Coordinates of C-alpha atoms and ligand atoms in Angstrom, one line a residue:
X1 CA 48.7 -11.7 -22.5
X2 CA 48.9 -15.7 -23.3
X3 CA 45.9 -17.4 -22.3
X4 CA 46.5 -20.0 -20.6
X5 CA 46.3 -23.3 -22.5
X6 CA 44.9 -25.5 -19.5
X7 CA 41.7 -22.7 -19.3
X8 CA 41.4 -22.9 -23.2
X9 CA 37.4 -24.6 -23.6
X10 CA 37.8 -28.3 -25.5
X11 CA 40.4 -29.0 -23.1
X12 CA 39.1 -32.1 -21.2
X13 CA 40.0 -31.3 -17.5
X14 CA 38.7 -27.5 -17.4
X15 CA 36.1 -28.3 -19.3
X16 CA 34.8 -32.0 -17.2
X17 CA 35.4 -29.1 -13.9
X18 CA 33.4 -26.7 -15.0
X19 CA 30.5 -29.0 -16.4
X20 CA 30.5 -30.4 -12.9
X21 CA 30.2 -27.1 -11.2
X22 CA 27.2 -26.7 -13.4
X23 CA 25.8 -29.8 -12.5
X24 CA 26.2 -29.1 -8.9
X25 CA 24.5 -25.6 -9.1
X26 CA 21.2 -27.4 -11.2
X27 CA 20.8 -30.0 -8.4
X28 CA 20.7 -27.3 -5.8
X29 CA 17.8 -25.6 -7.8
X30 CA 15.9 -28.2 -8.3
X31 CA 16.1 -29.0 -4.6
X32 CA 13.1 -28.3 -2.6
X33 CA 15.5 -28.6 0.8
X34 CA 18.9 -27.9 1.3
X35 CA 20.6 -29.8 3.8
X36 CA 23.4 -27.7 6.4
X37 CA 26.3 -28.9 4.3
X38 CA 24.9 -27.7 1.4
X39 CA 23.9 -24.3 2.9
X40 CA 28.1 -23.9 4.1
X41 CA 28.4 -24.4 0.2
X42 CA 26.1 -22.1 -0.6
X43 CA 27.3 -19.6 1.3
X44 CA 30.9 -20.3 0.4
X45 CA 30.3 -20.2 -3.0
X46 CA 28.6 -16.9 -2.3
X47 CA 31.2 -15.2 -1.2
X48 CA 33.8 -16.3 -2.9
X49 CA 31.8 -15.4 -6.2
X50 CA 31.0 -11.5 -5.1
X51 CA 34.9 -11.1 -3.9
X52 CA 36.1 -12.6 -7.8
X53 CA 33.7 -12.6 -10.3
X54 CA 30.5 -9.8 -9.1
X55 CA 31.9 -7.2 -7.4
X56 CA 33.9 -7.1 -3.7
X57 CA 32.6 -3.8 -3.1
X58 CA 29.1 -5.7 -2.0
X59 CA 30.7 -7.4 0.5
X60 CA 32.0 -4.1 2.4
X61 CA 28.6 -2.9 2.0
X62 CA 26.9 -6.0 3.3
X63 CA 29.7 -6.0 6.6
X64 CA 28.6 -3.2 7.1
X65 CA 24.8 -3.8 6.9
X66 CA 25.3 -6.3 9.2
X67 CA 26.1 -7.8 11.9
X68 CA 29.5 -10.2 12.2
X69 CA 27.8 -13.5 11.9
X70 CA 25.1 -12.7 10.0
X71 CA 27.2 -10.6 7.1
X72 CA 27.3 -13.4 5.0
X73 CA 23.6 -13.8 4.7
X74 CA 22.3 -15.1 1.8
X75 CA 19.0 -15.4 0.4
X76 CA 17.5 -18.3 -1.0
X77 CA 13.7 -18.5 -0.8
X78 CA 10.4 -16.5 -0.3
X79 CA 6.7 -16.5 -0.1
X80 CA 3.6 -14.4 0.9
X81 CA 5.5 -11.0 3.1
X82 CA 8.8 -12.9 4.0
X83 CA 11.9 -15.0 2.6
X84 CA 14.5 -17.2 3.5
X85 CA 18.0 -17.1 4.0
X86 CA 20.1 -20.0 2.7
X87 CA 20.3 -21.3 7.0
X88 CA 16.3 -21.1 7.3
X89 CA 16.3 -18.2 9.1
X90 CA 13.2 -16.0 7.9
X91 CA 12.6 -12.0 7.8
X92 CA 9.5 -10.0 7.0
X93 CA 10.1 -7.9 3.8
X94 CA 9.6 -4.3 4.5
X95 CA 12.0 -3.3 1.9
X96 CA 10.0 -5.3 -0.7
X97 CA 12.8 -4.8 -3.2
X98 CA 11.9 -1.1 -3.4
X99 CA 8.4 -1.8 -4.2
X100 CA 8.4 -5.4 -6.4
X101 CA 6.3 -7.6 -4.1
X102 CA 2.7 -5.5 -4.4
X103 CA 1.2 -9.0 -4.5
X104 CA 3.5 -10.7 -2.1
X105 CA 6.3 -12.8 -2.7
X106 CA 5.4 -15.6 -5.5
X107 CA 1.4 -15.0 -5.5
X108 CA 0.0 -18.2 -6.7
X109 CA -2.0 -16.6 -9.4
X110 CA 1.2 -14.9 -10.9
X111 CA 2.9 -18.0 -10.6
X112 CA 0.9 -20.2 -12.2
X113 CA 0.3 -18.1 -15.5
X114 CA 3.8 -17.8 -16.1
X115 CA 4.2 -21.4 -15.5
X116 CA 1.0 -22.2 -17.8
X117 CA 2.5 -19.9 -20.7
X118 CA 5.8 -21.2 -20.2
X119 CA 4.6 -24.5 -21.0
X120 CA 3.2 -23.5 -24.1
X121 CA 6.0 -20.5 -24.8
X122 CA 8.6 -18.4 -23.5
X123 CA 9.4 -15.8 -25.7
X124 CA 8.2 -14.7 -29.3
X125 CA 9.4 -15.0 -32.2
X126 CA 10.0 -11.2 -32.6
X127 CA 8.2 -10.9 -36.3
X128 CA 4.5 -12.4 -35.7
X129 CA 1.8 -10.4 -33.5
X130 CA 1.8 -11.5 -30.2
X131 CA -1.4 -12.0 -28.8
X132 CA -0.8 -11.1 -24.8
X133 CA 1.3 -8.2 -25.6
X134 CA -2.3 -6.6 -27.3
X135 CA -4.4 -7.7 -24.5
X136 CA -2.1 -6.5 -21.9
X137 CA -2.2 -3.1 -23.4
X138 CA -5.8 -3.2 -23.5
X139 CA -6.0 -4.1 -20.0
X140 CA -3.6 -1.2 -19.3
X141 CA -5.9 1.7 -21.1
X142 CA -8.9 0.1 -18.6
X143 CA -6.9 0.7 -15.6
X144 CA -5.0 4.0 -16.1
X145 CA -6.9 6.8 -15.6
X146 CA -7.7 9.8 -18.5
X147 CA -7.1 8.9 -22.0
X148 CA -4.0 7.0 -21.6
X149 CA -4.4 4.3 -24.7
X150 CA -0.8 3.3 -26.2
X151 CA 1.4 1.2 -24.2
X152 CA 5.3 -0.2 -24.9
X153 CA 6.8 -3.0 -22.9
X154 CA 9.8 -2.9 -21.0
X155 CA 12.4 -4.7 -18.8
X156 CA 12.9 -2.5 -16.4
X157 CA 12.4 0.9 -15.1
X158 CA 15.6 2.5 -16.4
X159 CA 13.7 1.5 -19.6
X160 CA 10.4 2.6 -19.0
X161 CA 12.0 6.2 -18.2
X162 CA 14.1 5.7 -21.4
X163 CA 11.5 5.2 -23.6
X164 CA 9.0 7.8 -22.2
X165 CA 12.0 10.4 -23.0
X166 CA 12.3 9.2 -26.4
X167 CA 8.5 9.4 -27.2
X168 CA 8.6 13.1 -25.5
X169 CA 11.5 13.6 -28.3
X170 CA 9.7 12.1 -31.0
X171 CA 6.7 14.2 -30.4
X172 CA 8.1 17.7 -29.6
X173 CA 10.8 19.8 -31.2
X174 CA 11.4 21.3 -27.9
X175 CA 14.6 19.8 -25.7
X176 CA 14.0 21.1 -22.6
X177 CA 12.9 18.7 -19.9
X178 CA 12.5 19.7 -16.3
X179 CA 13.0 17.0 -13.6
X180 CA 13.2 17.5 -9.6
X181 CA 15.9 18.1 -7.0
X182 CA 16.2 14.3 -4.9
X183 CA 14.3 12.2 -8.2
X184 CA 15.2 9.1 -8.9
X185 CA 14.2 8.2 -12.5
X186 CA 17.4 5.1 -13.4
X187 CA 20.8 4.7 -14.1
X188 CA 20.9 4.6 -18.0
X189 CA 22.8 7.7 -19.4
X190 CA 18.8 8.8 -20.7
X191 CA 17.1 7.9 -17.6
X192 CA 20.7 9.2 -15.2
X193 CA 20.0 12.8 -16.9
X194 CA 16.6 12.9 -15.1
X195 CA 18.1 11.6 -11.7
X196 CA 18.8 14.1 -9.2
X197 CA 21.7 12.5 -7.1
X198 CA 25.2 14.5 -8.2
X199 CA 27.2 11.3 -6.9
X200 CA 25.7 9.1 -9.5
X201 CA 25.8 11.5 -12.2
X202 CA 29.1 13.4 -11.7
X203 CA 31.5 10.6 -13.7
X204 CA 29.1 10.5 -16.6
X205 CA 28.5 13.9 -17.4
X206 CA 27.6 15.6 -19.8
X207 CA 24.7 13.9 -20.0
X208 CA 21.4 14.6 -22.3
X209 CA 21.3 18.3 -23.0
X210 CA 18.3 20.3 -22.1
X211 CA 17.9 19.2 -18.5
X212 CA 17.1 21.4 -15.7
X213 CA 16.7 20.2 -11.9
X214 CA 14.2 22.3 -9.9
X215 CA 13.5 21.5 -6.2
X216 CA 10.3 19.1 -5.7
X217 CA 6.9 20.8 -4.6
X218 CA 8.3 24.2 -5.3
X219 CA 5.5 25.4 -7.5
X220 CA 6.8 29.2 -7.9
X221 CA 10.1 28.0 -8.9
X222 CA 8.3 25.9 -11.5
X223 CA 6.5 28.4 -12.9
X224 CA 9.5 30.8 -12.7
X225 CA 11.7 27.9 -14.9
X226 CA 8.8 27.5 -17.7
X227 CA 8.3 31.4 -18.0
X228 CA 12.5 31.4 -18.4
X229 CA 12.9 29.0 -20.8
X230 CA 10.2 30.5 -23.0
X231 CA 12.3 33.8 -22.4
X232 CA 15.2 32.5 -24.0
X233 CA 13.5 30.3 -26.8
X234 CA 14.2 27.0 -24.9
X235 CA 10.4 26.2 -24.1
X236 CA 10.3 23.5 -21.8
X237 CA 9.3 19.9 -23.5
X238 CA 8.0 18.0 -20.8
X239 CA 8.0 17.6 -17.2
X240 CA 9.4 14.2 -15.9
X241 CA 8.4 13.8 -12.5
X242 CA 7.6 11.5 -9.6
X243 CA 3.8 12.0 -7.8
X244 CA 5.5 10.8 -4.5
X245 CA 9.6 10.3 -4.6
X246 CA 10.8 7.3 -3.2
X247 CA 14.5 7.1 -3.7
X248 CA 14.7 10.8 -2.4
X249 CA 13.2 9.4 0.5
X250 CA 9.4 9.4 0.5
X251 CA 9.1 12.8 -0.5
X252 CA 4.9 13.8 -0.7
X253 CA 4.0 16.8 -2.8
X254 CA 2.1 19.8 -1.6
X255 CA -1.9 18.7 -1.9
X256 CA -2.1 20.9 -4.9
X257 CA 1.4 20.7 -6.3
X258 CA 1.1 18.0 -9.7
X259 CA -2.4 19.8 -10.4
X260 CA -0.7 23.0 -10.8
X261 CA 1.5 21.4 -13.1
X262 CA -0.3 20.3 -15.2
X263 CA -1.8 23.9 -15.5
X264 CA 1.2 25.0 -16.4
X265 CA 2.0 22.2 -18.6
X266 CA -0.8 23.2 -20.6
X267 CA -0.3 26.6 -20.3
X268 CA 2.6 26.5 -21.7
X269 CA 2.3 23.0 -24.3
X270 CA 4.5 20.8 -22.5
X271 CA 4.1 17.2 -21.4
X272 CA 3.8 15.7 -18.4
X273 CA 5.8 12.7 -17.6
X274 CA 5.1 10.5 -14.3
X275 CA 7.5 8.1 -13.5
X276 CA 5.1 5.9 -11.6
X277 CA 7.6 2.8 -11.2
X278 CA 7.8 2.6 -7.5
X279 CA 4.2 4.5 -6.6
X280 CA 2.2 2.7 -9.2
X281 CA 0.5 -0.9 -8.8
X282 CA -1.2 0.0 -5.7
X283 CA 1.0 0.9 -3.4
X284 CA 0.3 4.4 -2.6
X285 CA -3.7 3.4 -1.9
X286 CA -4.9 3.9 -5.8
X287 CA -4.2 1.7 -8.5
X288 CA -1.4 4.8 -9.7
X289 CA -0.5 7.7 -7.4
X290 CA -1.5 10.0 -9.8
X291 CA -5.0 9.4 -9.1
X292 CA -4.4 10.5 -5.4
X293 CA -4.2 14.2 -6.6
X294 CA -6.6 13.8 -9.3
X295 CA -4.3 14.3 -12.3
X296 CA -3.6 12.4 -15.5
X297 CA 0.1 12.9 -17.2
X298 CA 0.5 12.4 -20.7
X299 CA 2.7 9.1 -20.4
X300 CA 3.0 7.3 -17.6
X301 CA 6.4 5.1 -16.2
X302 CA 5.9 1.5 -14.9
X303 CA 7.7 -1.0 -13.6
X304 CA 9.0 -2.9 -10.4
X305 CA 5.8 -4.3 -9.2
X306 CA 4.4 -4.6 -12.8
X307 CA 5.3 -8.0 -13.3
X308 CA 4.2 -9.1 -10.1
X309 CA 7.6 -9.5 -8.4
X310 CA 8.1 -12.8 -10.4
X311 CA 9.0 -11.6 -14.0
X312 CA 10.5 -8.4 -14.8
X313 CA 9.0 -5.9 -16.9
X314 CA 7.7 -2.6 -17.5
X315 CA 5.6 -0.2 -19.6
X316 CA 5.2 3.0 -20.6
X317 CA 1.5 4.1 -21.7
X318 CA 0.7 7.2 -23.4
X319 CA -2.3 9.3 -24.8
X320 CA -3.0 9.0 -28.6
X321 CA -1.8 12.1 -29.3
X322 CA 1.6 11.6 -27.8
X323 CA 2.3 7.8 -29.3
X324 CA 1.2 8.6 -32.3
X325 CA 4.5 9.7 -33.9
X326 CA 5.6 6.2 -33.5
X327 CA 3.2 5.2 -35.6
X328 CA 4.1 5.4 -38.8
X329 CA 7.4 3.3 -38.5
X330 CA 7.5 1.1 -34.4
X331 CA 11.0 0.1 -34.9
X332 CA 11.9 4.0 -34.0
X333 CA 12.6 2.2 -30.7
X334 CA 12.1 -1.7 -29.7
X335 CA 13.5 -3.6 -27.1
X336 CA 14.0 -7.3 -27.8
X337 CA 12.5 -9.1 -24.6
X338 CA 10.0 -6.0 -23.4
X339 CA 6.4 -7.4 -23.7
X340 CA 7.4 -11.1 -24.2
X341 CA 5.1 -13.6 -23.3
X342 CA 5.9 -14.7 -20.0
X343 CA 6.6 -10.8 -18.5
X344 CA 2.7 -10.2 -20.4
X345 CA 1.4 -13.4 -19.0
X346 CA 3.2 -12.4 -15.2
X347 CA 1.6 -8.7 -15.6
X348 CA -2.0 -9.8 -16.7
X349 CA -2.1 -12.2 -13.2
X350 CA -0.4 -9.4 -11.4
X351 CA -3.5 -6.5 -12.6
X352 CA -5.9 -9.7 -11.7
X353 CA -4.7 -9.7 -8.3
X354 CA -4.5 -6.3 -7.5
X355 CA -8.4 -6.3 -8.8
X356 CA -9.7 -9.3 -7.2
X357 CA -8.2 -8.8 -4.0
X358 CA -8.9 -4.9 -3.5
X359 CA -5.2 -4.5 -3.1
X360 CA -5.5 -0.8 -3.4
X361 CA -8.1 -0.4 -0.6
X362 CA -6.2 -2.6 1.2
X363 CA -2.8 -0.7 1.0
X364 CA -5.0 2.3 2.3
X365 CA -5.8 0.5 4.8
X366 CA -3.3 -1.3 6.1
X367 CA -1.1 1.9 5.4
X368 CA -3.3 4.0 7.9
X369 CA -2.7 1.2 10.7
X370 CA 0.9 0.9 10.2
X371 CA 1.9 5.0 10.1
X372 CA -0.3 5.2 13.1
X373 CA 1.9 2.3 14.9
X374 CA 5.0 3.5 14.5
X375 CA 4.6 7.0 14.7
X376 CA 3.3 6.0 18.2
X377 CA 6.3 4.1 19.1
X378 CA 8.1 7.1 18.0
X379 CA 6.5 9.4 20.7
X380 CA 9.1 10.0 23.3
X381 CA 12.0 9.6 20.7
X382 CA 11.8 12.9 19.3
X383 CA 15.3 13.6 19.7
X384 CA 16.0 10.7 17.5
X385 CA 13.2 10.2 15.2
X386 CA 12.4 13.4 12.7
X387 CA 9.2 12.9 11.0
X388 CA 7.4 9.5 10.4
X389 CA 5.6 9.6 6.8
X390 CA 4.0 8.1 4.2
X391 CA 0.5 7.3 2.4
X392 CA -0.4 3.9 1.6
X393 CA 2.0 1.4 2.1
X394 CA 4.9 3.8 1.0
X395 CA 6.2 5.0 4.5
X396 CA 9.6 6.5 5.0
X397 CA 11.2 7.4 8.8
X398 CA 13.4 10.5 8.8
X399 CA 15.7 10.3 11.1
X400 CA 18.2 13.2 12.9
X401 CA 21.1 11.6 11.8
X402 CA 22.0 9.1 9.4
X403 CA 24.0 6.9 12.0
X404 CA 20.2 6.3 13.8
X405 CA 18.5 5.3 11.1
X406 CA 21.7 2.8 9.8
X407 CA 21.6 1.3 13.8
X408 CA 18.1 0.6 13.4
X409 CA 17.6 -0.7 10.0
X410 CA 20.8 -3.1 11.1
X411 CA 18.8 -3.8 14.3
X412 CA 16.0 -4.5 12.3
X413 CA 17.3 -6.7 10.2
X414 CA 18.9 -8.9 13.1
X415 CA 15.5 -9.3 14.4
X416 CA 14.0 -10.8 11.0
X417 CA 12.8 -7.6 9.8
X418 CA 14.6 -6.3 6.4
X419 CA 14.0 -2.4 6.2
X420 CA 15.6 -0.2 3.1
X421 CA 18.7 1.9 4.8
X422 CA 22.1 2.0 4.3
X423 CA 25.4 3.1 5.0
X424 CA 25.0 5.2 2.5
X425 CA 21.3 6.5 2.8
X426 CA 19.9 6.0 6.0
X427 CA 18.7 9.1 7.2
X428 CA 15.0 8.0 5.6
X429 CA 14.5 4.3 6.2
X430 CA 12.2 3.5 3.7
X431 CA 8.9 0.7 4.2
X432 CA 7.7 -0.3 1.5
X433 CA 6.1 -4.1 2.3
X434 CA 3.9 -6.5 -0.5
X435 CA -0.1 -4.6 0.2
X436 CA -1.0 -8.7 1.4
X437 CA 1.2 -7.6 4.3
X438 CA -1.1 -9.3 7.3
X439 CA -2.1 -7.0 10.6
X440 CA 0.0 -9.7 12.9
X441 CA 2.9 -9.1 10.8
X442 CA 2.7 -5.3 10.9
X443 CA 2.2 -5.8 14.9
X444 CA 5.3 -7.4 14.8
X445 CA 7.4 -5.0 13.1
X446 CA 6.0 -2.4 14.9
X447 CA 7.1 -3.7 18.1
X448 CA 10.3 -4.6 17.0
X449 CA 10.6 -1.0 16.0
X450 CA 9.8 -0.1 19.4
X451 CA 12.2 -2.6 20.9
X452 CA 15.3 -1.6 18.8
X453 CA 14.7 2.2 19.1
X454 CA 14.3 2.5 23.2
X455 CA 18.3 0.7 22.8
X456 CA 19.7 2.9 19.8
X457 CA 21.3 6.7 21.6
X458 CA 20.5 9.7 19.9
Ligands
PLP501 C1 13.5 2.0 -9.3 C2 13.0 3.1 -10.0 C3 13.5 3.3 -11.4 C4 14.4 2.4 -12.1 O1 13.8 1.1 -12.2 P1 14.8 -0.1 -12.6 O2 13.9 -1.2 -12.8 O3 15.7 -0.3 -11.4 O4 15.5 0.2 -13.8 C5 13.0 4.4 -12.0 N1 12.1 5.3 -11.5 C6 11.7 5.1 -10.2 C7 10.7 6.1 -9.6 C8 12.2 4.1 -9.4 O5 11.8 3.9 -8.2

């Protein structure tokens, strides 16, 4: 196809529009206020943008998220348990971005030390040592539990998944990994091999070899699979699990269950992988949900609220033994930005504030207070509501049917309240709110619960 010579960069009239497009966009960032005209724009430009150059698909989902007037709402600010849409209007975040805002929304402290590094630098320079990077990962073997020593940095979750796989590759000759019926472990083709959900996977098969799905908390039939694949000479490699799955829905294991794994683990010289990058960080009530059940994996997944819900980033730490074989050469796998200075400087403030302010204890707390509310709204609804559960501040409500919990979480959401449940997945509406969460905001999403499920039919 020609291009067309007018949208060709150097010539001056695309070029003068586009520079003051840019211009425009700046201003509104630096703004502190936005006036009504400029929220229209905002939202305009929103729209517009998704339906040609994101993706139109997330404006079908949002309709239907929503309702009419409010289907074009767009977020533009936040702070402590809530945030902003462009027109002022404010909701409490129960959804929490799946588990990001552990601290809140832009805690001070995490603020300010990415700000203070920033001044003095952004990134490295990818060839010197970096000096946080070390500390960080020395603050990390403090807080995990066991002998958990070696960390690497990551962007994202996907990534922290991806690279725990890779050390279980470097370290064992084996190729068989078992994961869990309903896991969510990313979206990468690595990570997507340990996810449970057949839509997701089904156009991107084959995936890595040597997977096996098992239902989650079915400790017979992971005995059964490990006694199998010794059978048949493909002994089982490692174990890549979530303590409590959140994606799936806020699935709890039996009391026993990830103890008994690791007995079999050992048993039979696997690893244990715990994807920890929605349950770790406090939410569950411990600093890491593994220490709920009193077990230690062999590496260990973080992410989301690991950089304090202000930078992203990610790690994966893992006992001596297991990091070792990246020892003698590092490069085996590296990731340009993991660890930089700013997602180091945004994690350090991030462990500070879960520390200083008992966030742990407090996500025990509060989580206690807040199952207890709403499973008392939801006495009386029992044709309606299924099962109300949770442990810390990681609560998920089952619904009968999908179509009740996708009424309520859009009922919710009208009322200021953002809960995670969708068109798509909304038989478990998930609540996973920042631990500073306060008791009067609680109170009020609990009556709002009770407000929007005496009008939503069975
Ligand atoms: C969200 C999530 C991931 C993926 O993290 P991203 O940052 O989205 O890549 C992996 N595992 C679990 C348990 C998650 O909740």
């Amino acid at each position: 196809m020609a291009i067309d010579p007018s949208k060709m960069s150097g010539q001056p009239g695309y070029e003068e529009e586009t520079k003051a497009y840019i211009k425009q966009v700046l201003d509104l960032v630096s703004k502190k206020e936005i006036t009504k005209e400029e929220a229209a724009w905002i939202t305009k430009e929103t729209v517009e943008g998704f339906r040609e150059n994101v993706n139109p698909g997330f404006l079908e989902y949002r309709k239907t998220v929503t309702q009419g007037g409010q289907f074009a709402a767009v977020e533009w600010s936040d702070e402590g348990s809530c945030f902003k849409d462009v027109n002022g209007k404010e909701y409490i975040d129960c959804l929490g971005g799946f588990g990001i805002y552990n601290v809140g929304h832009r805690h001070p402290k995490v603020t300010k030390a990415v700000e203070d590094q920033l001044r003095r630098q952004a990134l490295h320079s990818q060839d010197l040592l970096d000096p946080l990077r070390a500390m960080l990962a020395k603050i990390l073997e403090r807080i995990t539990p066991g002998d958990l020593k070696y960390s690497f940095f990551t962007n994202s979750g996907t990534e922290s998944v991806e690279a725990a796989l890779k050390l279980v590759k470097m370290y064992s000759e084996r190729t068989t990994i078992i994961s869990t019926t309903r896991a969510f472990h990313g979206k990468s083709l690595g990570s997507l091999s340990g996810t449970a959900k057949g839509m997701f996977r089904k156009p991107f098969l084959p995936l890595i070899p040597g997977f096996r799905h098992i239902p989650f908390g079915d400790i017979d039939m992971m005995r059964k699979t490990f006694e199998t694949c010794a059978l048949v000479g493909e002994d089982v490699a490692a174990v890549l699990l979530e303590p409590i799955q959140g994606e799936g829905g806020i699935i709890l294991p039996p009391p026993d269950y990830l103890r008994q794994v690791r007995e079999l683990c050992d048993q039979y010289g696997a690893l244990l992988v715990f994807d920890e990058v929605q349950t770790g960080m406090g939410r569950t009530g411990k600093m890491f949900a593994c220490e709920l059940y009193g077990v230690v994996p062999d590496i260990l997944c973080l992410a989301k609220a690991f950089g304090g819900g202000v930078i992203p980033a990610g790690a994966v730490v893992a006992t001596e033994e297991v990091f070792q074989s990246l020892f003698p050469n590092p490069f085996m796998h590296t990731t340009t930005f993991g660890g930089n200075p700013l997602a180091c400087a945004a994690a350090i403030a991030t462990i500070d504030v879960l520390l200083e302010e008992e966030l742990p204890a407090r996500a025990e707390e509060s989580g206690r207070y807040f199952l207890a509310g709403l499973r008392q709204v939801a006495e009386g609804h029992e044709d309606k509501v299924m099962e109300i559960r949770g442990i810390g501040l990681m609560i998920g409500i089952e619904f009968h049917r999908d179509e009740v919990g996708y009424e309520i979480s859009k009922a919710m959401f009208d009322e200021g309240i953002l809960v995670a449940g969708t068109l798509i997945n909304s038989k478990t509406i998930r609540i996973e709110p920042p631990l500073t969460i306060s008791k009067e905001e609680m109170d009020r999403v609990i009556a709002t619960f009770r407000k929007v499920l005496e009008k939503t039919k069975a």
